[in-house]
Amino acid sequence: MKQLLLGDEAIAQGAIDAGISGIYAYPGTPSTEIMEYIQKSKQATDGKVHCRWSTNEKTAVEEALGMSYAGKRSIVCMKHVGLNVAADPFMNAAMTGVNGGMIVVSADDPSMHSSQNEQDSRFYGKFAMIPVLEPSNQQEAYDMVHYGFDLSERLQTPVLFRITTRLAHSRTGIDLKTPRAQNLLKMPQDTRQFILLPANARVRYKRLIGLQNDFAKETETNDNVSYTDGADKSLGIIACGLAYNYLMENYNNAPCPYPVVKICQYPFSTKHINHLINTCKEILVLEEGFPFVEEQLKGITETKLIIKGRLSGDVPRDGELNPTIIAQSLGMETKSSFKVPSVVMMRPPQLCKGCSHIDTYNAIVEATASMNLHRVFSDIGCYTLGALPPYNAIHTCVDMGASITMAKGAADAGVWPSIAVIGDSTFTHSGMTGLLDAVLENTDITVIISDNETTGMTGGQDSAATDRLQQICLGLGVDPAHVKTIIPLKKNHAENVQVIRDEINYKGVSVVISQRECIQTSARKHRKS
Amino acid sequence: MKQDIILSGVGGQGIVSIASVIGLAALEENLHIKQSEVHGMSQRGGAVMSHLRVSSRPIASDLIPAGGADMILSVEPMESLRYLPYLSDKGWVITNSKPFVNIDNYPEMESVMNELTRLPHSLMADAEQLAEEAGSVRTSNMVILGVASPLLTLSAEALEKGIQKLFSSKSQDIIDMNIKAFRIGRNFTKGKGF
Ligand SMILES: Cc1ncc(C[n+]2csc(CCOP(=O)(O)OP(=O)(O)O)c2C)c(N)n1
Ligand code: SF4
């Protein structure tokens, strides 16, 4: 019988069945459930598949590359912005190539359901010059993990696996394959493969360039990439990944009247696309994310060919696609009988009742009440909701780790008091190095680590910081007299305000660890035990 | 056969459990299913929705087209109205009538009820009160699923099997209480002549 699996779970099961020896990841919506599934899988436990969270996406990619170096298969998973953090090892893994198969899953979030931007990971694939897979449904996702590992091992290259929120978080019945065994330990044959000294790197780069043709040929032979003819040649459609399903939804299980090229692997097949361009008057490009294919088709000079898509305005420039948007881009009529009545009010997410961040913010707000130029540089996590009323407590949220470093830069510029508020998991992800920068100059900033002993925002995964924060801060060289711990509870409010005020008034780096477990994580632990 | 359902509510109310039961029931009846969920934000209290599609033929899109939903099934009354553009002109809105008030500008209940009763096909039930009859307000999701069940193409047997599967790791008492809640909801609607 089919198994009811989320897209993320299909990828996870696909990886287990394709014989991985390890998964490396840092949580991030919509990629988190891949690791979580493998952590719960008996099959993975029996196979001793490595499945612990990494400290950040960069360490995850490097660890996966290490496993690949040793000849075994590894998968590494992150949300799209995670690939920015991991860009260095990612780009250079394209240069070294792999030994055991390696897949990098990057989960994009068009419409920013829970992200700070809408970046399109396919550009990273092109940038690194490696193959990119973009399944159009959950079954393809399952099957293409297996295919991706074969491709990776056949051409000794890492493979980028691009998914988007709807694919990741939609559940459907999946047919599974017979699992295959893991690889045995086997060192790379060429001892220089992984030593990117310039002399070797030049050789590796020429090899990578030489592989580009092979990558294109692989795309042409992928069964999931197709050209389907249609009688009406007034329009030719290129549909990438999920967009293919949204397109077909509009024809109710009947074939599309126009010729359609379905893309789920890059570099895309020029054979199919040339054929489409030569037979059709106009081309409509449907792709989730940026106008990646559309821009490549357009090139830099004006062509006579009419290309419609996100650049031309025939498809909205931003936001997630859906069947209705695609129907509109095809000039089909769409119907909606009802409007949202005006009584419906916005209901934004809120911090849970009893959340420790609330007490931390209440203390910060009071401690800074009389300091009219104070600035609070915050970061990414549940505590970012401190930006909303009733707290209105923070002034920035940019990328993971940017709280401490922006506070430092602002302090360098003369802002006082300059305060950073960062979560525990975010701190170990990429706050520690910034704190070291501040320690080196004893910059006058106050860092408040809102330590809820979990990675709350993404569903309560273990945090690498738990029980280590104080040691880390002392180890980085913060003056022990200015590493304070407070318990954010109503009854401690007055005392906490005083501690924060004192540390703000101290001229130098101070750290206040505000420590109380996330109530959701603690409730989950209770339910388990 | 094809049925497209929008599930709605407030984060923390557990609409995923309703989706899971329908999904398991659909699999039980050998139907195709696509169920797009909301994951990620673990804070409670924001508007959440989910697309649920069940069909005897393969389903292309994970998302329901505008004006295409056969039903909006909601565990909160104001939230049932937020997704009306998805509803087809023949579609049903089935909702818990008990509001979840966690915003200052929550509208007057009367105006919410007016909007609901103006719709061609709507059905409201106080799921919390019915759930208490079953033994715990925590079963109100299964009550509201029961209320909707006479209008679902899935059989009551398949849905009850789905409930059993979903709660299979829990005690028999909890399973029984949820089945009871489902039946109380179902009888509520049957009592109205469906
Ligand atoms: C580079 C990057 N990776 C992952 C994420 C997803 N993400 C956002 S916040 C967060 C963790 C927050 O944990 P913590 O700092 O402990 O704060 P909490 O949510 O527990 O309050 C994660 C993993 C992201 N936004 N950017
Ligand atoms: S999930 Fe935890 S950290 Fe996030 S808002 Fe709720 S209690 Fe706070």
Short mmCIF file of C-alpha atoms in Angstrom, two decimals, chain A residues 29-492:
data_model
loop_
_atom_site.label_atom_id
_atom_site.label_comp_id
_atom_site.label_asym_id
_atom_site.label_seq_id
_atom_site.Cartn_x
_atom_site.Cartn_y
_atom_site.Cartn_z
CA THR A 29 11.08 25.89 7.35
CA PRO A 30 10.17 24.23 5.01
CA SER A 31 13.05 21.71 5.19
CA THR A 32 12.96 20.66 8.87
CA GLU A 33 10.83 17.52 8.54
CA ILE A 34 13.44 15.73 6.41
CA MET A 35 15.79 15.35 9.37
CA GLU A 36 12.95 14.84 11.84
CA TYR A 37 11.60 11.92 9.81
CA ILE A 38 14.99 10.22 9.65
CA GLN A 39 15.53 10.73 13.38
CA LYS A 40 12.28 8.84 14.01
CA SER A 41 12.80 6.15 11.36
CA LYS A 42 13.48 2.66 12.68
CA GLN A 43 15.00 1.72 9.34
CA ALA A 44 17.51 4.58 9.69
CA THR A 45 18.27 3.67 13.30
CA ASP A 46 18.86 0.04 12.35
CA GLY A 47 21.16 1.19 9.56
CA LYS A 48 23.00 3.49 12.02
CA VAL A 49 22.39 6.47 9.74
CA HIS A 50 23.95 9.59 11.28
CA CYS A 51 21.12 12.02 12.04
CA ARG A 52 22.05 14.71 14.58
CA TRP A 53 21.39 18.41 13.94
CA SER A 54 24.44 20.47 12.98
CA THR A 55 25.26 23.88 14.45
CA ASN A 56 24.59 25.68 11.19
CA GLU A 57 24.26 25.03 7.48
CA LYS A 58 27.94 25.58 6.74
CA THR A 59 29.06 22.96 9.23
CA ALA A 60 26.35 20.66 7.87
CA VAL A 61 27.57 20.86 4.26
CA GLU A 62 31.18 20.32 5.31
CA GLU A 63 30.24 17.32 7.44
CA ALA A 64 28.27 15.86 4.55
CA LEU A 65 31.25 16.44 2.26
CA GLY A 66 33.46 14.63 4.75
CA MET A 67 31.16 11.64 4.66
CA SER A 68 31.18 11.73 0.87
CA TYR A 69 35.00 11.94 0.94
CA ALA A 70 34.95 8.66 2.84
CA GLY A 71 32.96 7.07 0.02
CA LYS A 72 29.54 7.03 1.70
CA ARG A 73 26.32 8.73 0.63
CA SER A 74 25.19 11.84 2.46
CA ILE A 75 22.32 14.27 2.22
CA VAL A 76 22.33 17.77 3.66
CA CYS A 77 19.17 19.82 4.15
CA MET A 78 18.40 23.46 4.81
CA LYS A 79 16.05 26.28 3.99
CA HIS A 80 16.98 28.57 1.10
CA VAL A 81 18.73 31.23 3.24
CA GLY A 82 20.73 28.43 4.83
CA LEU A 83 22.47 28.01 1.50
CA ASN A 84 23.79 31.57 1.84
CA VAL A 85 25.45 30.51 5.08
CA ALA A 86 26.74 27.35 3.42
CA ALA A 87 27.69 29.00 0.15
CA ASP A 88 31.43 28.66 0.71
CA PRO A 89 31.59 24.88 1.12
CA PHE A 90 28.78 24.51 -1.43
CA MET A 91 30.68 26.35 -4.19
CA ASN A 92 33.91 24.58 -3.38
CA ALA A 93 32.30 21.14 -3.19
CA ALA A 94 31.40 21.71 -6.84
CA MET A 95 35.14 22.10 -7.44
CA THR A 96 36.26 19.05 -5.47
CA GLY A 97 33.37 16.94 -6.67
CA VAL A 98 32.33 14.01 -4.52
CA ASN A 99 33.37 10.47 -3.78
CA GLY A 100 30.25 8.96 -2.20
CA GLY A 101 27.02 10.46 -3.58
CA MET A 102 25.99 13.79 -2.08
CA ILE A 103 22.72 15.71 -2.37
CA VAL A 104 22.15 19.23 -1.05
CA VAL A 105 18.46 19.95 -0.44
CA SER A 106 17.55 23.63 -0.40
CA ALA A 107 13.93 24.47 0.38
CA ASP A 108 12.70 27.75 -1.08
CA ASP A 109 9.78 29.65 0.39
CA PRO A 110 8.06 31.72 -2.30
CA SER A 111 5.54 34.14 -0.77
CA MET A 112 7.69 34.07 2.37
CA HIS A 113 5.29 32.02 4.50
CA SER A 114 8.00 31.90 7.15
CA SER A 115 11.12 33.50 5.73
CA GLN A 116 12.75 36.86 5.35
CA ASN A 117 13.22 36.66 1.56
CA GLU A 118 12.14 34.78 -1.56
CA GLN A 119 15.49 33.80 -3.08
CA ASP A 120 15.56 31.09 -5.72
CA SER A 121 18.11 28.33 -5.07
CA ARG A 122 18.33 27.37 -8.73
CA PHE A 123 20.71 30.30 -9.16
CA TYR A 124 23.09 28.67 -6.71
CA GLY A 125 23.07 25.53 -8.81
CA LYS A 126 23.94 27.51 -11.91
CA PHE A 127 26.49 29.56 -9.96
CA ALA A 128 28.24 26.40 -8.76
CA MET A 129 27.73 24.81 -12.21
CA ILE A 130 26.24 21.60 -10.85
CA PRO A 131 23.05 19.71 -11.73
CA VAL A 132 19.84 20.85 -10.06
CA LEU A 133 16.78 18.66 -9.58
CA GLU A 134 13.35 20.19 -9.09
CA PRO A 135 10.64 17.55 -8.67
CA SER A 136 7.09 18.49 -9.61
CA ASN A 137 5.37 16.26 -7.05
CA GLN A 138 6.07 14.18 -3.95
CA GLN A 139 6.40 10.85 -5.79
CA GLU A 140 8.94 12.40 -8.15
CA ALA A 141 10.71 13.81 -5.10
CA TYR A 142 10.99 10.31 -3.66
CA ASP A 143 12.17 8.81 -6.95
CA MET A 144 14.53 11.66 -7.80
CA VAL A 145 16.49 11.29 -4.57
CA HIS A 146 17.51 7.84 -5.75
CA TYR A 147 18.17 9.21 -9.23
CA GLY A 148 20.12 12.14 -7.75
CA PHE A 149 22.48 9.86 -5.84
CA ASP A 150 23.12 7.81 -8.98
CA LEU A 151 23.78 10.99 -10.95
CA SER A 152 26.06 12.27 -8.19
CA GLU A 153 28.12 9.09 -8.16
CA ARG A 154 28.13 8.63 -11.94
CA LEU A 155 29.54 12.11 -12.58
CA GLN A 156 31.22 12.61 -9.20
CA THR A 157 29.40 15.84 -8.50
CA PRO A 158 27.25 17.16 -5.70
CA VAL A 159 23.63 17.58 -6.81
CA LEU A 160 21.37 20.41 -5.68
CA PHE A 161 17.79 19.39 -4.90
CA ARG A 162 15.47 22.38 -5.05
CA ILE A 163 12.06 22.16 -3.42
CA THR A 164 9.48 24.76 -2.45
CA THR A 165 7.08 25.06 0.48
CA ARG A 166 4.05 23.43 -1.14
CA LEU A 167 5.98 20.40 -2.27
CA ALA A 168 7.68 20.07 1.12
CA HIS A 169 4.53 20.45 3.18
CA SER A 170 1.95 18.60 1.19
CA ARG A 171 1.08 15.01 2.02
CA THR A 172 0.16 12.32 -0.48
CA GLY A 173 0.39 8.57 -1.09
CA ILE A 174 3.89 7.42 -2.14
CA ASP A 175 5.04 4.12 -3.69
CA LEU A 176 8.36 3.01 -2.22
CA LYS A 177 11.28 1.20 -3.87
CA THR A 178 13.27 -1.70 -2.46
CA PRO A 179 15.97 -0.21 -0.23
CA ARG A 180 19.58 -0.58 -1.28
CA ALA A 181 22.66 -1.04 0.90
CA GLN A 182 24.91 1.76 2.09
CA ASN A 183 28.33 2.24 0.51
CA LEU A 184 31.42 0.79 2.15
CA LEU A 185 34.24 3.02 3.33
CA LYS A 186 36.39 3.89 0.31
CA MET A 187 38.89 6.75 0.06
CA PRO A 188 39.08 8.92 -3.06
CA GLN A 189 41.36 7.43 -5.74
CA ASP A 190 42.92 10.75 -6.70
CA THR A 191 44.69 12.03 -3.59
CA ARG A 192 44.64 15.61 -4.95
CA GLN A 193 40.88 15.70 -5.59
CA PHE A 194 40.07 17.39 -2.30
CA ILE A 195 43.17 19.61 -2.02
CA LEU A 196 42.10 22.86 -3.63
CA LEU A 197 45.54 24.44 -3.85
CA PRO A 198 45.52 26.75 -6.87
CA ALA A 199 47.43 24.29 -9.03
CA ASN A 200 44.94 21.51 -8.28
CA ALA A 201 41.97 23.85 -8.29
CA ARG A 202 42.69 24.92 -11.86
CA VAL A 203 42.61 21.28 -12.90
CA ARG A 204 39.40 20.72 -10.98
CA TYR A 205 37.79 23.78 -12.54
CA LYS A 206 38.60 22.62 -16.08
CA ARG A 207 37.08 19.29 -15.18
CA LEU A 208 33.92 21.01 -13.92
CA ILE A 209 33.66 23.04 -17.12
CA GLY A 210 34.16 19.86 -19.13
CA LEU A 211 31.32 18.21 -17.27
CA GLN A 212 28.74 20.80 -18.33
CA ASN A 213 27.89 18.91 -21.51
CA ASP A 214 27.45 15.71 -19.59
CA PHE A 215 25.13 17.44 -17.16
CA ALA A 216 22.99 18.67 -20.06
CA LYS A 217 22.87 15.17 -21.58
CA GLU A 218 21.76 13.74 -18.25
CA THR A 219 18.83 16.15 -18.26
CA GLU A 220 17.75 14.98 -21.70
CA THR A 221 17.60 11.39 -20.55
CA ASN A 222 15.69 12.05 -17.30
CA ASP A 223 12.29 10.41 -17.76
CA ASN A 224 10.63 13.13 -15.73
CA VAL A 225 11.69 15.81 -18.22
CA SER A 226 9.34 15.75 -21.17
CA TYR A 227 8.04 17.37 -24.31
CA THR A 228 4.32 16.78 -24.78
CA ASP A 229 2.91 17.93 -28.08
CA GLY A 230 -0.34 19.88 -28.35
CA ALA A 231 -2.44 20.76 -31.39
CA ASP A 232 -2.59 24.50 -30.71
CA LYS A 233 0.80 25.96 -31.65
CA SER A 234 -0.15 29.56 -30.90
CA LEU A 235 1.50 29.08 -27.52
CA GLY A 236 4.22 26.84 -26.14
CA ILE A 237 4.51 26.37 -22.38
CA ILE A 238 7.56 25.71 -20.27
CA ALA A 239 6.51 24.51 -16.81
CA CYS A 240 9.12 23.99 -14.09
CA GLY A 241 8.66 21.79 -11.03
CA LEU A 242 5.38 22.34 -9.19
CA ALA A 243 4.16 24.81 -11.81
CA TYR A 244 3.54 21.80 -14.04
CA ASN A 245 0.86 20.52 -11.64
CA TYR A 246 -0.79 23.90 -11.35
CA LEU A 247 -0.89 24.07 -15.14
CA MET A 248 -2.42 20.61 -15.53
CA GLU A 249 -4.98 21.33 -12.79
CA ASN A 250 -6.61 23.71 -15.24
CA TYR A 251 -7.27 20.90 -17.73
CA ASN A 252 -8.97 18.51 -15.31
CA ASN A 253 -6.98 15.39 -16.17
CA ALA A 254 -7.35 16.12 -19.92
CA PRO A 255 -4.23 16.93 -21.95
CA CYS A 256 -3.10 20.54 -22.35
CA PRO A 257 -4.01 21.87 -25.83
CA TYR A 258 -0.59 23.56 -26.19
CA PRO A 259 2.82 21.89 -26.46
CA VAL A 260 4.40 21.68 -23.00
CA VAL A 261 8.00 21.22 -21.93
CA LYS A 262 8.17 19.98 -18.37
CA ILE A 263 11.39 20.85 -16.62
CA CYS A 264 12.61 19.19 -13.47
CA GLN A 265 16.34 19.14 -14.04
CA TYR A 266 18.91 21.82 -14.82
CA PRO A 267 20.86 22.73 -16.87
CA PHE A 268 17.61 22.44 -18.82
CA SER A 269 17.34 20.52 -22.04
CA THR A 270 17.98 22.83 -24.99
CA LYS A 271 16.79 20.07 -27.32
CA HIS A 272 13.23 20.27 -25.96
CA ILE A 273 13.25 24.04 -25.68
CA ASN A 274 14.63 24.62 -29.18
CA HIS A 275 11.91 22.40 -30.52
CA LEU A 276 9.28 24.40 -28.65
CA ILE A 277 10.67 27.73 -29.83
CA ASN A 278 10.77 26.52 -33.43
CA THR A 279 7.17 25.33 -33.44
CA CYS A 280 5.33 27.89 -31.34
CA LYS A 281 4.59 31.57 -31.87
CA GLU A 282 4.75 32.56 -28.23
CA ILE A 283 6.30 31.02 -25.18
CA LEU A 284 4.87 31.15 -21.64
CA VAL A 285 7.31 30.31 -18.85
CA LEU A 286 5.80 29.08 -15.58
CA GLU A 287 8.30 28.82 -12.77
CA GLU A 288 8.18 29.09 -8.99
CA GLY A 289 10.58 31.74 -7.72
CA PHE A 290 12.65 34.08 -9.88
CA PRO A 291 12.44 34.32 -13.70
CA PHE A 292 15.37 31.89 -13.95
CA VAL A 293 14.48 30.10 -17.16
CA GLU A 294 12.80 33.16 -18.65
CA GLU A 295 15.95 35.27 -18.30
CA GLN A 296 18.08 32.58 -19.90
CA LEU A 297 15.69 32.36 -22.83
CA LYS A 298 15.72 36.09 -23.32
CA GLY A 299 19.48 36.40 -23.28
CA ILE A 300 20.72 39.96 -23.51
CA THR A 301 19.47 41.02 -26.92
CA GLU A 302 15.87 41.50 -27.97
CA THR A 303 14.62 38.48 -29.85
CA LYS A 304 11.57 38.37 -32.08
CA LEU A 305 10.22 35.53 -30.06
CA ILE A 306 7.53 36.59 -27.61
CA ILE A 307 8.39 35.25 -24.18
CA LYS A 308 5.80 35.64 -21.45
CA GLY A 309 6.46 35.10 -17.80
CA ARG A 310 7.36 36.91 -14.62
CA LEU A 311 9.56 39.44 -16.44
CA SER A 312 6.94 40.34 -19.01
CA GLY A 313 4.27 40.75 -16.35
CA ASP A 314 2.07 37.94 -17.67
CA VAL A 315 2.81 36.12 -14.42
CA PRO A 316 3.16 38.14 -11.18
CA ARG A 317 6.79 39.08 -10.55
CA ASP A 318 6.76 37.87 -6.94
CA GLY A 319 4.94 35.37 -4.76
CA GLU A 320 3.98 31.75 -4.97
CA LEU A 321 2.19 30.36 -8.02
CA ASN A 322 -1.14 28.55 -7.84
CA PRO A 323 -3.61 27.10 -10.35
CA THR A 324 -5.63 30.33 -10.43
CA ILE A 325 -2.66 32.55 -11.32
CA ILE A 326 -1.72 30.16 -14.08
CA ALA A 327 -5.28 30.08 -15.44
CA GLN A 328 -5.18 33.88 -15.58
CA SER A 329 -1.84 33.87 -17.41
CA LEU A 330 -3.44 31.57 -19.99
CA GLY A 331 -6.36 33.94 -20.40
CA MET A 332 -8.81 31.44 -18.89
CA GLU A 333 -11.72 32.68 -16.88
CA THR A 334 -11.46 32.22 -13.12
CA LYS A 335 -14.42 32.38 -10.84
CA SER A 336 -14.80 33.32 -7.23
CA SER A 337 -18.35 33.75 -6.00
CA PHE A 338 -17.53 35.08 -2.54
CA LYS A 339 -15.35 37.85 -1.17
CA VAL A 340 -13.68 38.03 2.23
CA PRO A 341 -16.21 39.97 4.35
CA SER A 342 -14.97 43.13 6.00
CA VAL A 343 -15.60 41.73 9.48
CA VAL A 344 -12.57 39.47 9.07
CA MET A 345 -9.60 40.95 10.94
CA MET A 346 -5.91 40.13 10.60
CA ARG A 347 -4.70 37.53 13.05
CA PRO A 348 -0.89 37.54 13.05
CA PRO A 349 1.09 34.88 14.94
CA GLN A 350 1.79 35.75 18.58
CA LEU A 351 4.16 34.60 21.26
CA CYS A 352 2.50 31.79 23.23
CA LYS A 353 0.94 32.69 26.55
CA GLY A 354 3.62 32.09 29.15
CA CYS A 355 6.54 32.29 26.68
CA SER A 356 9.81 33.24 28.38
CA HIS A 357 10.60 35.81 25.66
CA ILE A 358 7.64 37.88 26.90
CA ASP A 359 9.16 38.34 30.34
CA THR A 360 12.57 39.04 28.82
CA TYR A 361 11.14 41.78 26.59
CA ASN A 362 9.11 43.28 29.42
CA ALA A 363 12.32 43.61 31.41
CA ILE A 364 14.26 45.11 28.49
CA VAL A 365 11.50 47.59 27.70
CA GLU A 366 11.39 48.78 31.27
CA ALA A 367 15.17 48.88 31.69
CA THR A 368 15.51 51.10 28.60
CA ALA A 369 12.40 53.24 29.16
CA SER A 370 14.36 56.32 30.19
CA MET A 371 17.06 55.88 27.51
CA ASN A 372 15.48 57.59 24.55
CA LEU A 373 18.10 56.73 21.93
CA HIS A 374 18.44 53.07 22.78
CA ARG A 375 18.42 50.59 19.93
CA VAL A 376 17.65 46.88 20.16
CA PHE A 377 19.19 44.84 17.35
CA SER A 378 17.39 41.55 17.26
CA ASP A 379 17.59 38.35 15.31
CA ILE A 380 15.58 35.48 13.89
CA GLY A 381 13.40 33.17 15.97
CA CYS A 382 10.16 33.25 17.94
CA TYR A 383 11.51 36.30 19.75
CA THR A 384 11.34 38.32 16.50
CA LEU A 385 7.64 38.72 17.35
CA GLY A 386 8.89 41.22 19.94
CA ALA A 387 8.67 43.63 16.99
CA LEU A 388 4.86 43.57 17.19
CA PRO A 389 2.59 45.25 19.73
CA PRO A 390 2.28 45.18 22.67
CA TYR A 391 6.07 44.84 22.98
CA ASN A 392 7.39 47.03 20.13
CA ALA A 393 10.70 46.10 21.65
CA ILE A 394 13.10 45.59 18.72
CA HIS A 395 14.42 47.66 15.87
CA THR A 396 16.01 45.12 13.49
CA CYS A 397 15.81 41.52 12.24
CA VAL A 398 17.94 40.75 9.19
CA ASP A 399 19.70 37.38 9.13
CA MET A 400 20.81 34.82 11.69
CA GLY A 401 23.54 36.31 13.86
CA ALA A 402 23.12 39.91 12.67
CA SER A 403 21.94 41.12 16.08
CA ILE A 404 25.31 41.13 17.82
CA THR A 405 27.30 42.31 14.81
CA MET A 406 24.86 45.09 13.89
CA ALA A 407 24.82 46.20 17.52
CA LYS A 408 28.60 46.33 17.39
CA GLY A 409 28.64 48.36 14.18
CA ALA A 410 26.04 50.74 15.57
CA ALA A 411 28.01 51.11 18.81
CA ASP A 412 31.12 51.82 16.70
CA ALA A 413 29.09 54.58 15.07
CA GLY A 414 28.12 56.04 18.44
CA VAL A 415 24.75 54.52 19.25
CA TRP A 416 24.18 54.10 23.00
CA PRO A 417 22.85 51.97 24.45
CA SER A 418 23.33 49.39 21.73
CA ILE A 419 21.62 46.16 22.72
CA ALA A 420 21.50 42.79 20.95
CA VAL A 421 18.74 40.25 21.56
CA ILE A 422 19.48 36.80 20.18
CA GLY A 423 18.05 33.31 20.72
CA ASP A 424 20.19 30.47 22.03
CA SER A 425 20.16 28.42 18.84
CA THR A 426 20.80 31.50 16.72
CA PHE A 427 23.71 32.37 19.02
CA THR A 428 25.51 29.08 18.39
CA HIS A 429 24.47 29.15 14.71
CA SER A 430 26.28 32.40 14.03
CA GLY A 431 26.32 34.73 16.99
CA MET A 432 29.51 33.48 18.63
CA THR A 433 31.93 34.86 16.03
CA GLY A 434 30.30 38.28 16.24
CA LEU A 435 30.62 38.26 20.02
CA LEU A 436 34.34 37.56 19.59
CA ASP A 437 34.60 40.65 17.36
CA ALA A 438 33.04 42.71 20.16
CA VAL A 439 35.30 41.13 22.81
CA LEU A 440 38.41 41.93 20.77
CA GLU A 441 37.61 45.64 21.03
CA ASN A 442 35.60 45.53 24.26
CA THR A 443 32.85 47.31 22.36
CA ASP A 444 30.17 48.88 24.56
CA ILE A 445 27.27 46.57 23.78
CA THR A 446 24.91 44.49 25.89
CA VAL A 447 24.03 41.10 24.48
CA ILE A 448 20.89 39.46 25.81
CA ILE A 449 20.67 35.80 24.95
CA SER A 450 17.02 34.80 25.27
CA ASP A 451 17.75 31.18 26.08
CA ASN A 452 14.63 29.00 25.91
CA GLU A 453 16.76 25.86 25.66
CA THR A 454 15.38 24.91 22.26
CA THR A 455 15.10 25.90 18.63
CA GLY A 456 11.56 27.13 19.17
CA MET A 457 10.56 28.75 15.92
CA THR A 458 11.03 25.61 13.85
CA GLY A 459 9.21 23.30 16.24
CA GLY A 460 11.47 22.74 19.21
CA GLN A 461 14.55 20.90 17.96
CA ASP A 462 17.53 20.41 20.28
CA SER A 463 19.66 23.51 20.61
CA ALA A 464 23.44 23.19 20.47
CA ALA A 465 23.61 25.97 23.07
CA THR A 466 21.79 24.17 25.87
CA ASP A 467 23.90 24.14 29.07
CA ARG A 468 26.87 25.64 27.25
CA LEU A 469 26.12 29.34 26.93
CA GLN A 470 27.98 30.57 29.94
CA GLN A 471 31.08 28.53 29.13
CA ILE A 472 31.03 29.73 25.54
CA CYS A 473 30.81 33.39 26.54
CA LEU A 474 33.59 33.02 29.09
CA GLY A 475 35.66 31.05 26.59
CA LEU A 476 35.29 33.82 24.03
CA GLY A 477 36.71 36.20 26.60
CA VAL A 478 33.75 38.11 28.01
CA ASP A 479 34.66 39.45 31.47
CA PRO A 480 33.22 36.91 33.99
CA ALA A 481 31.85 39.80 36.07
CA HIS A 482 29.65 40.70 33.10
CA VAL A 483 28.19 37.35 32.17
CA LYS A 484 24.92 37.30 34.12
CA THR A 485 22.08 34.80 34.18
CA ILE A 486 18.48 35.79 34.93
CA ILE A 487 15.27 33.78 35.06
CA PRO A 488 12.54 35.54 33.07
CA LEU A 489 9.51 35.17 35.33
CA LYS A 490 7.03 37.80 36.48
CA LYS A 491 8.13 37.45 40.08
CA ASN A 492 11.75 38.28 39.12
#
